[in-house]
Amino acid sequence: MYEPITIKDIAKALGLSTSTVSRALRGSYEISAETKKLVVEYAEQFNYRPNPIALSLKERRSRSIAVVVCEIANNYFSQAINGIESVAYNRGYHVIISQSHESYEREIVNVEHLASRSVDGLLVSLSAETNQFDHYKNLHDKGFPIVFFDRITDEIETHKVVADNYQGAYNITKHLINAGYKKIAHLTSAAHLSISVERLEGYKAALRDNKIPFNDLYVKNCNHGGMIYNEQEDAIKSLLNLKDKPDAIFSGGDKLTVSCLAVLNELKVKVPDEVALAGFSNSPLVELMKPGLTVVKQPAFEMGQTATELLIKLIESKRPVTEFEKIVLQTEVFERESSAKKKPNKK
Amino acid sequence: MYEPITIKDIAKALGLSTSTVSRALRGSYEISAETKKLVVEYAEQFNYRPNPIALSLKERRSRSIAVVVCEIANNYFSQAINGIESVAYNRGYHVIISQSHESYEREIVNVEHLASRSVDGLLVSLSAETNQFDHYKNLHDKGFPIVFFDRITDEIETHKVVADNYQGAYNITKHLINAGYKKIAHLTSAAHLSISVERLEGYKAALRDNKIPFNDLYVKNCNHGGMIYNEQEDAIKSLLNLKDKPDAIFSGGDKLTVSCLAVLNELKVKVPDEVALAGFSNSPLVELMKPGLTVVKQPAFEMGQTATELLIKLIESKRPVTEFEKIVLQTEVFERESSAKKKPNKK
DNA sequence: ATCGTTGTCGGCATCGTTTGCGTAAAAAAA
DNA sequence: TTTTTTTACGCAAACGATGCCGACAACGAT
């Protein structure tokens, strides 16, 4: 079968010892020029490549990192992974991807599997179900490098990279208010997620600053983060059935925003005339929609890059790191028709 | 730092040899029940996990496979990767993802890097630039397991998984014809790609079967597979500037289809009234667009699954495999407004 | 002639795990 | 009691590469 050449083969063929071959290949000064040449040419000819697994065993590191996200078929995450990959690649690391599909159990299995010495570090965005962190805490306490991004937790002290969810939510809510909407509902993921909390706060703050009372009934959680269409459907229907119907919806997640529009279309609710819509999304397609969606966009690629840089810094640090950073990147609002100025007829 | 427990640690702590511990852990019959219990309980208590790297070295395999695609931020590929991951995970394989970004050079570097013994097999969808296959041929000749999917090549004899691009193109072209369009242009990726060739053939066949003459000027190639917006823009503009302007466009790629709509919107060209649009796409968002896009969808998830099953079969085969399969999965057409029946006013 | 130095290279252990073989003690058979 | 068998374990090699240490020649210095 497929049997690549090893350093031993070269040694045997050339009547040298493996140590000599090894040193010749890495240009050690204590090997004569002619031996070096001999070895290097032979290696070149037979296309010798050092066995990365043997190196891993020796150096006790695999030069690979893993990223744990809920779903890669999600624009935010595939963009973030692009950022991750770009940095990892340049630094000589492999990237292993695993998906939790928003399941706590699956997340645990994946993390344990990966961390048991097949990767040097972990890049994590929590699943919607996760509200316990022992599996991370154990690893982190042992000194295993972990960086959280996007969906983070306060329970573990390590590097973190997030978008400014508070400000993003604030800005887009304010945008809706400025466009004339007063009864703004908020559709969001599982309540305990960091992104949900921060976006809810930003939303509340914008209401408060504009003297709009906060209404509990206007906040709906989709605990599966947009994975289950029915959840969004039910949430939106119950919003529309309120006696004091909202005139706008601010949705707090990529899948949520899009499926919100899908539900409204399904129900033949006119956007933005009956209900305006705006929310977090990183899809490049939202501008092509009917209507074009007003979104707040996270710098996904940069977040992935930054998180990876921090992770590699952790991995390659000589001494245990005790000072951790939390990096907050800014979001950007893109205004489109789905939140066009409210028409006066419907006061 | 992070120093996980090894079989040696257990042996030392329990005053046994490593062989005994190893055998106890895997339940060998020649270890007494009490010793087994002792070892297993100790291992459990200290959360022993075998070092996968050491195992890899010994077994000469890494239990990981790599997938080489152009871009994961593409619905087709992220869905396919989901399928790949689902099978790999169940069979105990890691998945390593690498992107060529449609670059031939990048593809080579990635493949060489991965194949030099850090993965057991390769799942490949070719980049748009790739029209030489030596890097694959060398590996394949040495017995290294490779499975191609989606964008394949005839130059290498191994397992392949594709959608029925010919039939898909035929069906959607026929759909356009049935809807009353007669001057159908075709926007596609690099001409040498297998998918481009097959889709072009299907398109031609549908025209032929309906007695519509094939027009060379109606076929436009975007050699970067939709990565560069300007390329699509130029192609479409030149189509619209033809003296005999097409009344419909059939686009042959995920990004192409979407950016085609973007360009048409940009140019204020009414879809489908001025130009109808239909094409290959796996985005779940196309139904929300303005107008909803008629698409032909590939069974991406299943393709990923099937390719992975074939690859693992190759990897785990005792004897060299010489009989290879080419599996063709069916596509599905989803009709929407972008190809609504042509209005008679514009004859 | 003896010693120290320098230039080249090989031996061996190491990383963590598995496994074939050998062997001590205990049990069974003679 | 002696021999054979069984039980239960240890030793060492192997996977591929590295690096410490030591060997040995040739050389100049004493």
JSON list of C-alpha atoms in Angstrom, two decimals, chain B residues 111-257:
[
{"chain": "B", "resi": 111, "resn": "VAL", "atom": "CA", "xyz": [-3.03, 18.56, -0.50]},
{"chain": "B", "resi": 112, "resn": "GLU", "atom": "CA", "xyz": [0.68, 17.91, -0.10]},
{"chain": "B", "resi": 113, "resn": "HIS", "atom": "CA", "xyz": [0.61, 19.15, 3.42]},
{"chain": "B", "resi": 114, "resn": "LEU", "atom": "CA", "xyz": [-2.32, 16.98, 4.37]},
{"chain": "B", "resi": 115, "resn": "ALA", "atom": "CA", "xyz": [-1.35, 13.86, 2.54]},
{"chain": "B", "resi": 116, "resn": "SER", "atom": "CA", "xyz": [2.13, 13.65, 3.98]},
{"chain": "B", "resi": 117, "resn": "ARG", "atom": "CA", "xyz": [0.77, 11.32, 6.60]},
{"chain": "B", "resi": 118, "resn": "SER", "atom": "CA", "xyz": [-1.40, 13.50, 8.69]},
{"chain": "B", "resi": 119, "resn": "VAL", "atom": "CA", "xyz": [-4.61, 12.18, 7.20]},
{"chain": "B", "resi": 120, "resn": "ASP", "atom": "CA", "xyz": [-5.72, 8.77, 6.04]},
{"chain": "B", "resi": 121, "resn": "GLY", "atom": "CA", "xyz": [-7.62, 9.95, 3.01]},
{"chain": "B", "resi": 122, "resn": "LEU", "atom": "CA", "xyz": [-8.79, 12.88, 0.96]},
{"chain": "B", "resi": 123, "resn": "LEU", "atom": "CA", "xyz": [-12.20, 14.12, -0.10]},
{"chain": "B", "resi": 124, "resn": "VAL", "atom": "CA", "xyz": [-11.74, 16.51, -2.96]},
{"chain": "B", "resi": 125, "resn": "SER", "atom": "CA", "xyz": [-13.77, 18.94, -4.97]},
{"chain": "B", "resi": 126, "resn": "LEU", "atom": "CA", "xyz": [-11.48, 20.63, -7.44]},
{"chain": "B", "resi": 127, "resn": "SER", "atom": "CA", "xyz": [-10.76, 24.32, -7.55]},
{"chain": "B", "resi": 128, "resn": "ALA", "atom": "CA", "xyz": [-11.86, 26.30, -10.57]},
{"chain": "B", "resi": 129, "resn": "GLU", "atom": "CA", "xyz": [-8.25, 26.89, -11.57]},
{"chain": "B", "resi": 130, "resn": "THR", "atom": "CA", "xyz": [-7.19, 23.28, -11.45]},
{"chain": "B", "resi": 131, "resn": "ASN", "atom": "CA", "xyz": [-6.70, 21.56, -14.76]},
{"chain": "B", "resi": 132, "resn": "GLN", "atom": "CA", "xyz": [-3.62, 19.54, -13.91]},
{"chain": "B", "resi": 133, "resn": "PHE", "atom": "CA", "xyz": [-3.81, 16.60, -11.60]},
{"chain": "B", "resi": 134, "resn": "ASP", "atom": "CA", "xyz": [-0.28, 15.40, -11.00]},
{"chain": "B", "resi": 135, "resn": "HIS", "atom": "CA", "xyz": [-0.48, 16.09, -7.31]},
{"chain": "B", "resi": 136, "resn": "TYR", "atom": "CA", "xyz": [-3.43, 13.76, -7.05]},
{"chain": "B", "resi": 137, "resn": "LYS", "atom": "CA", "xyz": [-2.11, 11.23, -9.50]},
{"chain": "B", "resi": 138, "resn": "ASN", "atom": "CA", "xyz": [1.11, 10.78, -7.54]},
{"chain": "B", "resi": 139, "resn": "LEU", "atom": "CA", "xyz": [-0.76, 10.12, -4.35]},
{"chain": "B", "resi": 140, "resn": "HIS", "atom": "CA", "xyz": [-3.33, 7.91, -5.95]},
{"chain": "B", "resi": 141, "resn": "ASP", "atom": "CA", "xyz": [-0.68, 5.82, -7.67]},
{"chain": "B", "resi": 142, "resn": "LYS", "atom": "CA", "xyz": [0.95, 5.18, -4.34]},
{"chain": "B", "resi": 143, "resn": "GLY", "atom": "CA", "xyz": [-2.34, 3.85, -3.05]},
{"chain": "B", "resi": 144, "resn": "PHE", "atom": "CA", "xyz": [-3.38, 6.89, -1.10]},
{"chain": "B", "resi": 145, "resn": "PRO", "atom": "CA", "xyz": [-7.19, 6.94, -0.73]},
{"chain": "B", "resi": 146, "resn": "ILE", "atom": "CA", "xyz": [-8.90, 9.78, -2.57]},
{"chain": "B", "resi": 147, "resn": "VAL", "atom": "CA", "xyz": [-12.55, 10.31, -3.39]},
{"chain": "B", "resi": 148, "resn": "PHE", "atom": "CA", "xyz": [-13.70, 13.12, -5.64]},
{"chain": "B", "resi": 149, "resn": "PHE", "atom": "CA", "xyz": [-17.06, 14.75, -5.33]},
{"chain": "B", "resi": 150, "resn": "ASP", "atom": "CA", "xyz": [-18.95, 17.42, -7.23]},
{"chain": "B", "resi": 151, "resn": "ARG", "atom": "CA", "xyz": [-16.08, 18.81, -9.28]},
{"chain": "B", "resi": 152, "resn": "ILE", "atom": "CA", "xyz": [-14.29, 15.73, -10.47]},
{"chain": "B", "resi": 153, "resn": "THR", "atom": "CA", "xyz": [-11.84, 14.71, -13.14]},
{"chain": "B", "resi": 154, "resn": "ASP", "atom": "CA", "xyz": [-11.68, 11.80, -15.51]},
{"chain": "B", "resi": 155, "resn": "GLU", "atom": "CA", "xyz": [-7.92, 11.69, -15.31]},
{"chain": "B", "resi": 156, "resn": "ILE", "atom": "CA", "xyz": [-7.87, 9.82, -12.06]},
{"chain": "B", "resi": 157, "resn": "GLU", "atom": "CA", "xyz": [-9.56, 6.51, -11.56]},
{"chain": "B", "resi": 158, "resn": "THR", "atom": "CA", "xyz": [-11.08, 6.41, -8.12]},
{"chain": "B", "resi": 159, "resn": "HIS", "atom": "CA", "xyz": [-14.46, 6.64, -6.46]},
{"chain": "B", "resi": 160, "resn": "LYS", "atom": "CA", "xyz": [-16.47, 9.67, -7.47]},
{"chain": "B", "resi": 161, "resn": "VAL", "atom": "CA", "xyz": [-19.72, 11.18, -6.28]},
{"chain": "B", "resi": 162, "resn": "VAL", "atom": "CA", "xyz": [-21.59, 13.72, -8.34]},
{"chain": "B", "resi": 163, "resn": "ALA", "atom": "CA", "xyz": [-25.00, 15.15, -8.86]},
{"chain": "B", "resi": 164, "resn": "ASP", "atom": "CA", "xyz": [-26.65, 14.50, -12.14]},
{"chain": "B", "resi": 165, "resn": "ASN", "atom": "CA", "xyz": [-25.59, 17.82, -13.53]},
{"chain": "B", "resi": 166, "resn": "TYR", "atom": "CA", "xyz": [-26.60, 16.97, -17.04]},
{"chain": "B", "resi": 167, "resn": "GLN", "atom": "CA", "xyz": [-30.14, 16.09, -16.06]},
{"chain": "B", "resi": 168, "resn": "GLY", "atom": "CA", "xyz": [-30.40, 19.00, -13.63]},
{"chain": "B", "resi": 169, "resn": "ALA", "atom": "CA", "xyz": [-29.34, 21.44, -16.30]},
{"chain": "B", "resi": 170, "resn": "TYR", "atom": "CA", "xyz": [-31.61, 19.77, -18.79]},
{"chain": "B", "resi": 171, "resn": "ASN", "atom": "CA", "xyz": [-34.60, 19.97, -16.47]},
{"chain": "B", "resi": 172, "resn": "ILE", "atom": "CA", "xyz": [-34.19, 23.56, -15.50]},
{"chain": "B", "resi": 173, "resn": "THR", "atom": "CA", "xyz": [-33.53, 24.65, -19.07]},
{"chain": "B", "resi": 174, "resn": "LYS", "atom": "CA", "xyz": [-36.61, 22.76, -20.16]},
{"chain": "B", "resi": 175, "resn": "HIS", "atom": "CA", "xyz": [-38.54, 24.46, -17.38]},
{"chain": "B", "resi": 176, "resn": "LEU", "atom": "CA", "xyz": [-37.47, 27.83, -18.76]},
{"chain": "B", "resi": 177, "resn": "ILE", "atom": "CA", "xyz": [-38.49, 26.78, -22.23]},
{"chain": "B", "resi": 178, "resn": "ASN", "atom": "CA", "xyz": [-41.84, 25.56, -21.02]},
{"chain": "B", "resi": 179, "resn": "ALA", "atom": "CA", "xyz": [-42.36, 28.88, -19.30]},
{"chain": "B", "resi": 180, "resn": "GLY", "atom": "CA", "xyz": [-42.08, 30.54, -22.67]},
{"chain": "B", "resi": 181, "resn": "TYR", "atom": "CA", "xyz": [-38.47, 31.60, -22.81]},
{"chain": "B", "resi": 182, "resn": "LYS", "atom": "CA", "xyz": [-36.62, 30.95, -26.02]},
{"chain": "B", "resi": 183, "resn": "LYS", "atom": "CA", "xyz": [-33.46, 32.98, -25.79]},
{"chain": "B", "resi": 184, "resn": "ILE", "atom": "CA", "xyz": [-31.77, 31.38, -22.84]},
{"chain": "B", "resi": 185, "resn": "ALA", "atom": "CA", "xyz": [-28.27, 32.39, -21.92]},
{"chain": "B", "resi": 186, "resn": "HIS", "atom": "CA", "xyz": [-25.98, 30.27, -19.79]},
{"chain": "B", "resi": 187, "resn": "LEU", "atom": "CA", "xyz": [-23.66, 31.70, -17.17]},
{"chain": "B", "resi": 188, "resn": "THR", "atom": "CA", "xyz": [-21.21, 29.15, -15.87]},
{"chain": "B", "resi": 189, "resn": "SER", "atom": "CA", "xyz": [-17.87, 28.60, -14.12]},
{"chain": "B", "resi": 190, "resn": "ALA", "atom": "CA", "xyz": [-14.52, 27.76, -15.67]},
{"chain": "B", "resi": 191, "resn": "ALA", "atom": "CA", "xyz": [-15.10, 25.82, -18.87]},
{"chain": "B", "resi": 192, "resn": "HIS", "atom": "CA", "xyz": [-12.88, 22.86, -18.02]},
{"chain": "B", "resi": 193, "resn": "LEU", "atom": "CA", "xyz": [-14.64, 21.97, -14.76]},
{"chain": "B", "resi": 194, "resn": "SER", "atom": "CA", "xyz": [-16.62, 18.76, -14.92]},
{"chain": "B", "resi": 195, "resn": "ILE", "atom": "CA", "xyz": [-19.71, 20.48, -13.60]},
{"chain": "B", "resi": 196, "resn": "SER", "atom": "CA", "xyz": [-19.46, 23.16, -16.25]},
{"chain": "B", "resi": 197, "resn": "VAL", "atom": "CA", "xyz": [-19.11, 20.65, -19.04]},
{"chain": "B", "resi": 198, "resn": "GLU", "atom": "CA", "xyz": [-22.02, 18.52, -17.89]},
{"chain": "B", "resi": 199, "resn": "ARG", "atom": "CA", "xyz": [-24.31, 21.43, -17.23]},
{"chain": "B", "resi": 200, "resn": "LEU", "atom": "CA", "xyz": [-23.51, 22.92, -20.57]},
{"chain": "B", "resi": 201, "resn": "GLU", "atom": "CA", "xyz": [-24.33, 19.60, -22.22]},
{"chain": "B", "resi": 202, "resn": "GLY", "atom": "CA", "xyz": [-27.65, 19.35, -20.40]},
{"chain": "B", "resi": 203, "resn": "TYR", "atom": "CA", "xyz": [-28.46, 22.89, -21.42]},
{"chain": "B", "resi": 204, "resn": "LYS", "atom": "CA", "xyz": [-27.61, 22.20, -25.05]},
{"chain": "B", "resi": 205, "resn": "ALA", "atom": "CA", "xyz": [-29.62, 19.00, -25.07]},
{"chain": "B", "resi": 206, "resn": "ALA", "atom": "CA", "xyz": [-32.70, 20.73, -23.75]},
{"chain": "B", "resi": 207, "resn": "LEU", "atom": "CA", "xyz": [-32.39, 23.38, -26.44]},
{"chain": "B", "resi": 208, "resn": "ARG", "atom": "CA", "xyz": [-31.90, 20.76, -29.11]},
{"chain": "B", "resi": 209, "resn": "ASP", "atom": "CA", "xyz": [-34.86, 18.68, -27.97]},
{"chain": "B", "resi": 210, "resn": "ASN", "atom": "CA", "xyz": [-37.00, 21.78, -28.23]},
{"chain": "B", "resi": 211, "resn": "LYS", "atom": "CA", "xyz": [-35.67, 22.89, -31.56]},
{"chain": "B", "resi": 212, "resn": "ILE", "atom": "CA", "xyz": [-34.02, 25.98, -30.23]},
{"chain": "B", "resi": 213, "resn": "PRO", "atom": "CA", "xyz": [-30.74, 26.77, -31.93]},
{"chain": "B", "resi": 214, "resn": "PHE", "atom": "CA", "xyz": [-27.71, 26.94, -29.73]},
{"chain": "B", "resi": 215, "resn": "ASN", "atom": "CA", "xyz": [-26.03, 30.32, -29.68]},
{"chain": "B", "resi": 216, "resn": "ASP", "atom": "CA", "xyz": [-22.36, 30.57, -28.76]},
{"chain": "B", "resi": 217, "resn": "LEU", "atom": "CA", "xyz": [-22.70, 34.16, -27.66]},
{"chain": "B", "resi": 218, "resn": "TYR", "atom": "CA", "xyz": [-25.16, 33.13, -25.00]},
{"chain": "B", "resi": 219, "resn": "VAL", "atom": "CA", "xyz": [-22.60, 31.17, -23.01]},
{"chain": "B", "resi": 220, "resn": "LYS", "atom": "CA", "xyz": [-20.43, 33.11, -20.59]},
{"chain": "B", "resi": 221, "resn": "ASN", "atom": "CA", "xyz": [-17.72, 31.72, -18.36]},
{"chain": "B", "resi": 222, "resn": "CYS", "atom": "CA", "xyz": [-16.76, 33.15, -15.02]},
{"chain": "B", "resi": 223, "resn": "ASN", "atom": "CA", "xyz": [-13.39, 31.56, -14.48]},
{"chain": "B", "resi": 224, "resn": "HIS", "atom": "CA", "xyz": [-13.23, 32.30, -10.80]},
{"chain": "B", "resi": 225, "resn": "GLY", "atom": "CA", "xyz": [-16.43, 30.43, -10.07]},
{"chain": "B", "resi": 226, "resn": "GLY", "atom": "CA", "xyz": [-18.31, 33.41, -8.77]},
{"chain": "B", "resi": 227, "resn": "MET", "atom": "CA", "xyz": [-15.61, 34.63, -6.41]},
{"chain": "B", "resi": 228, "resn": "ILE", "atom": "CA", "xyz": [-15.16, 37.91, -8.22]},
{"chain": "B", "resi": 229, "resn": "TYR", "atom": "CA", "xyz": [-18.22, 40.06, -8.56]},
{"chain": "B", "resi": 230, "resn": "ASN", "atom": "CA", "xyz": [-16.88, 42.03, -11.50]},
{"chain": "B", "resi": 231, "resn": "GLU", "atom": "CA", "xyz": [-16.59, 38.92, -13.57]},
{"chain": "B", "resi": 232, "resn": "GLN", "atom": "CA", "xyz": [-20.31, 38.23, -13.30]},
{"chain": "B", "resi": 233, "resn": "GLU", "atom": "CA", "xyz": [-21.12, 41.87, -13.79]},
{"chain": "B", "resi": 234, "resn": "ASP", "atom": "CA", "xyz": [-19.15, 42.03, -17.02]},
{"chain": "B", "resi": 235, "resn": "ALA", "atom": "CA", "xyz": [-20.61, 38.78, -18.29]},
{"chain": "B", "resi": 236, "resn": "ILE", "atom": "CA", "xyz": [-24.17, 39.88, -17.67]},
{"chain": "B", "resi": 237, "resn": "LYS", "atom": "CA", "xyz": [-23.66, 43.33, -19.08]},
{"chain": "B", "resi": 238, "resn": "SER", "atom": "CA", "xyz": [-22.26, 41.88, -22.26]},
{"chain": "B", "resi": 239, "resn": "LEU", "atom": "CA", "xyz": [-25.24, 39.54, -22.47]},
{"chain": "B", "resi": 240, "resn": "LEU", "atom": "CA", "xyz": [-27.64, 42.44, -22.08]},
{"chain": "B", "resi": 241, "resn": "ASN", "atom": "CA", "xyz": [-25.78, 44.43, -24.69]},
{"chain": "B", "resi": 242, "resn": "LEU", "atom": "CA", "xyz": [-26.21, 41.80, -27.36]},
{"chain": "B", "resi": 243, "resn": "LYS", "atom": "CA", "xyz": [-28.34, 42.94, -30.24]},
{"chain": "B", "resi": 244, "resn": "ASP", "atom": "CA", "xyz": [-30.41, 39.83, -29.75]},
{"chain": "B", "resi": 245, "resn": "LYS", "atom": "CA", "xyz": [-30.78, 40.12, -25.99]},
{"chain": "B", "resi": 246, "resn": "PRO", "atom": "CA", "xyz": [-31.51, 36.88, -24.09]},
{"chain": "B", "resi": 247, "resn": "ASP", "atom": "CA", "xyz": [-34.83, 36.69, -22.25]},
{"chain": "B", "resi": 248, "resn": "ALA", "atom": "CA", "xyz": [-33.61, 34.27, -19.62]},
{"chain": "B", "resi": 249, "resn": "ILE", "atom": "CA", "xyz": [-30.41, 33.23, -17.87]},
{"chain": "B", "resi": 250, "resn": "PHE", "atom": "CA", "xyz": [-29.55, 29.79, -16.62]},
{"chain": "B", "resi": 251, "resn": "SER", "atom": "CA", "xyz": [-26.66, 30.02, -14.21]},
{"chain": "B", "resi": 252, "resn": "GLY", "atom": "CA", "xyz": [-24.52, 27.07, -13.29]},
{"chain": "B", "resi": 253, "resn": "GLY", "atom": "CA", "xyz": [-23.28, 27.73, -9.78]},
{"chain": "B", "resi": 254, "resn": "ASP", "atom": "CA", "xyz": [-24.30, 28.66, -6.27]},
{"chain": "B", "resi": 255, "resn": "LYS", "atom": "CA", "xyz": [-22.51, 31.98, -6.04]},
{"chain": "B", "resi": 256, "resn": "LEU", "atom": "CA", "xyz": [-23.11, 32.65, -9.69]},
{"chain": "B", "resi": 257, "resn": "THR", "atom": "CA", "xyz": [-26.85, 32.39, -9.40]}
]
